[in-house]
Amino acid sequence: MTDEELTEIIREISRNVFSRPFRHQAYFNKRLRTTGGRYMLRTHAIEINPASYEKYGFAELEGIIKHELCHYHLHIEGKGYRHADADFRELLDKTRAPRYCRLPAARNRRKRSTLYMYQCLDCRTAYERKIRMNTEKYRCGKCHGRLQIIIK
C-alpha cells in the first residue's frame, strides 16, 4: 500500500466515521517502533507504522487511523486532543477507536556480555569491561600499575 492509498483510506474513514474531511497527508513511517501511529501537531500529518498493518491487517490499521483522527479533529477544533483530556476519551468511545494498539514484536537486541578482561601487571587485579579501553591511557585503580588485556 502506498502513502497515497493510505491518505485516501484515512479520508474515507474521516468522512464515514467523523463526518468531517481530512485535508492533510498521511505517510507510512517504518522508523516508528513503539507506537502504531502518530499525529503531527505542526503539519497535521498522520504517520502510521507499516509493521502493524503487515502483521495484524486492515482491522488494526483502521483502529490506529480512528485513534489518530481523534487527535486530528480535536486539535483542529481547538478542543482537548491529548490522551488525558475528557474530549479525547469521549470521542474515542463515540467512534469506537482503540485507546492502545497492538505492537509488532520488538526487535531482538543482543545483550552485551563481558567482552574484555584486563589485568594489572603489578598487583594482578582483574577488571571486566563491556567496552574496550585504552591500556596506554588507563591504569590500575589500586596500585596505578599498567593494564594488560587478557581476553578479547
Coordinates of C-alpha atoms in Angstrom, one line a residue:
M1 CA 0.0 0.0 0.0
T2 CA 1.3 3.4 -0.9
D3 CA 1.2 6.7 1.0
E4 CA -1.5 8.0 -1.5
E5 CA -3.7 5.0 -0.9
L6 CA -3.2 5.4 2.9
T7 CA -4.3 9.0 2.6
E8 CA -7.4 8.1 0.7
I9 CA -8.3 5.4 3.2
I10 CA -7.9 8.0 6.0
R11 CA -10.1 10.5 4.1
E12 CA -12.8 7.9 3.7
I13 CA -12.8 6.8 7.3
S14 CA -12.8 10.5 8.3
R15 CA -15.9 11.2 6.2
N16 CA -17.8 8.0 7.3
V17 CA -16.9 7.9 11.0
F18 CA -16.3 11.5 11.9
S19 CA -18.5 13.2 9.2
R20 CA -15.6 15.7 8.7
P21 CA -12.9 15.9 6.0
F22 CA -9.3 15.0 6.4
R23 CA -7.4 17.7 4.4
H24 CA -3.8 16.8 5.1
Q25 CA -1.4 14.0 4.2
A26 CA -0.7 10.5 5.7
Y27 CA 2.5 8.5 5.5
F28 CA 3.9 5.2 6.4
N29 CA 6.9 5.6 8.7
K30 CA 8.9 2.4 9.2
R31 CA 11.0 4.1 11.9
L32 CA 8.1 4.0 14.3
R33 CA 8.8 1.3 16.8
T34 CA 6.8 1.9 20.0
T35 CA 3.6 3.1 18.5
G36 CA 1.1 2.2 15.8
G37 CA 0.8 5.8 14.6
R38 CA 1.2 9.5 15.4
Y39 CA -0.4 12.8 14.7
M40 CA 2.0 15.6 13.9
L41 CA 0.7 18.9 15.5
R42 CA 2.6 21.3 13.3
T43 CA 1.9 19.7 9.9
H44 CA -1.3 18.0 10.8
A45 CA 0.1 14.9 9.0
I46 CA -0.6 11.4 10.3
E47 CA 2.1 8.8 10.3
I48 CA 1.4 5.0 10.5
N49 CA 3.7 2.2 11.5
P50 CA 3.6 -0.2 8.5
A51 CA 4.6 -3.2 10.6
S52 CA 1.3 -3.0 12.5
Y53 CA -0.6 -3.2 9.2
E54 CA 1.6 -6.0 7.9
K55 CA 1.3 -8.1 11.0
Y56 CA -2.3 -7.5 12.1
G57 CA -4.1 -6.5 8.9
F58 CA -6.7 -3.9 7.9
A59 CA -8.8 -4.1 11.1
E60 CA -5.8 -3.0 13.2
L61 CA -4.9 -0.3 10.7
E62 CA -8.5 1.1 10.8
G63 CA -8.3 1.3 14.6
I64 CA -5.0 3.2 14.5
I65 CA -6.4 5.5 11.9
K66 CA -9.5 6.2 14.0
H67 CA -7.3 6.9 17.1
E68 CA -5.1 9.4 15.2
L69 CA -8.1 11.0 13.6
C70 CA -9.5 11.7 17.1
H71 CA -6.3 13.6 17.8
Y72 CA -6.5 15.4 14.4
H73 CA -10.1 16.6 14.6
L74 CA -10.0 17.7 18.2
H75 CA -6.8 19.6 17.6
I76 CA -8.2 21.3 14.5
E77 CA -11.3 22.3 16.6
G78 CA -9.2 23.6 19.5
K79 CA -10.5 21.0 21.9
G80 CA -8.6 18.7 24.2
Y81 CA -6.7 16.3 21.9
R82 CA -4.3 14.7 24.4
H83 CA -4.8 11.2 25.9
A84 CA -5.7 12.6 29.3
D85 CA -8.3 15.0 28.1
A86 CA -12.0 14.2 28.5
D87 CA -12.9 15.4 25.0
F88 CA -10.4 12.9 23.6
R89 CA -11.7 10.0 25.7
E90 CA -15.3 10.8 24.8
L91 CA -14.5 10.9 21.0
L92 CA -12.7 7.6 21.3
D93 CA -15.8 6.0 22.9
K94 CA -18.1 7.6 20.4
T95 CA -16.1 6.4 17.4
R96 CA -15.1 3.0 18.9
A97 CA -11.5 3.8 18.4
P98 CA -9.0 1.9 20.5
R99 CA -7.0 3.6 23.2
Y100 CA -4.0 1.4 22.5
C101 CA -2.9 -0.6 19.6
R102 CA -1.1 -4.0 19.4
L103 CA 2.5 -3.6 18.5
P104 CA 4.6 -6.0 16.4
A105 CA 7.2 -7.9 18.4
A106 CA 10.2 -5.7 19.3
R107 CA 13.4 -6.4 17.6
N108 CA 15.6 -8.8 19.4
R109 CA 18.5 -6.8 20.8
R110 CA 21.7 -8.7 21.5
K111 CA 22.5 -8.5 25.2
R112 CA 26.1 -7.3 25.5
S113 CA 28.1 -9.7 27.7
T114 CA 31.6 -9.2 29.1
L115 CA 33.8 -9.0 26.1
Y116 CA 37.1 -7.7 27.6
M117 CA 39.2 -8.8 30.6
Y118 CA 42.1 -6.7 31.8
Q119 CA 44.7 -7.5 34.5
C120 CA 47.1 -5.3 36.3
L121 CA 50.7 -6.3 35.6
D122 CA 51.9 -5.4 39.1
C123 CA 49.1 -6.5 41.6
R124 CA 47.3 -8.9 39.3
T125 CA 43.8 -7.3 39.9
A126 CA 41.4 -8.3 37.2
Y127 CA 38.9 -5.9 35.5
E128 CA 35.9 -6.9 33.4
R129 CA 34.8 -4.4 30.8
K130 CA 32.0 -4.4 28.2
I131 CA 33.7 -1.7 26.1
R132 CA 37.4 -1.9 25.0
M133 CA 39.6 0.6 26.9
N134 CA 42.9 2.2 26.0
T135 CA 45.6 0.5 28.2
E136 CA 48.0 3.3 27.4
K137 CA 45.6 5.9 28.9
Y138 CA 44.1 4.0 31.9
R139 CA 45.9 2.4 34.9
C140 CA 45.0 0.1 37.8
G141 CA 42.7 1.6 40.4
K142 CA 44.6 0.0 43.3
C143 CA 48.3 0.4 42.6
H144 CA 48.4 2.6 39.4
G145 CA 50.2 -0.2 37.6
R146 CA 49.9 -0.8 33.8
L147 CA 47.0 -2.9 32.5
Q148 CA 47.2 -5.8 30.0
I149 CA 44.3 -7.2 28.1
I150 CA 43.7 -10.9 28.8
I151 CA 40.5 -11.8 26.9
K152 CA 39.2 -10.1 23.8

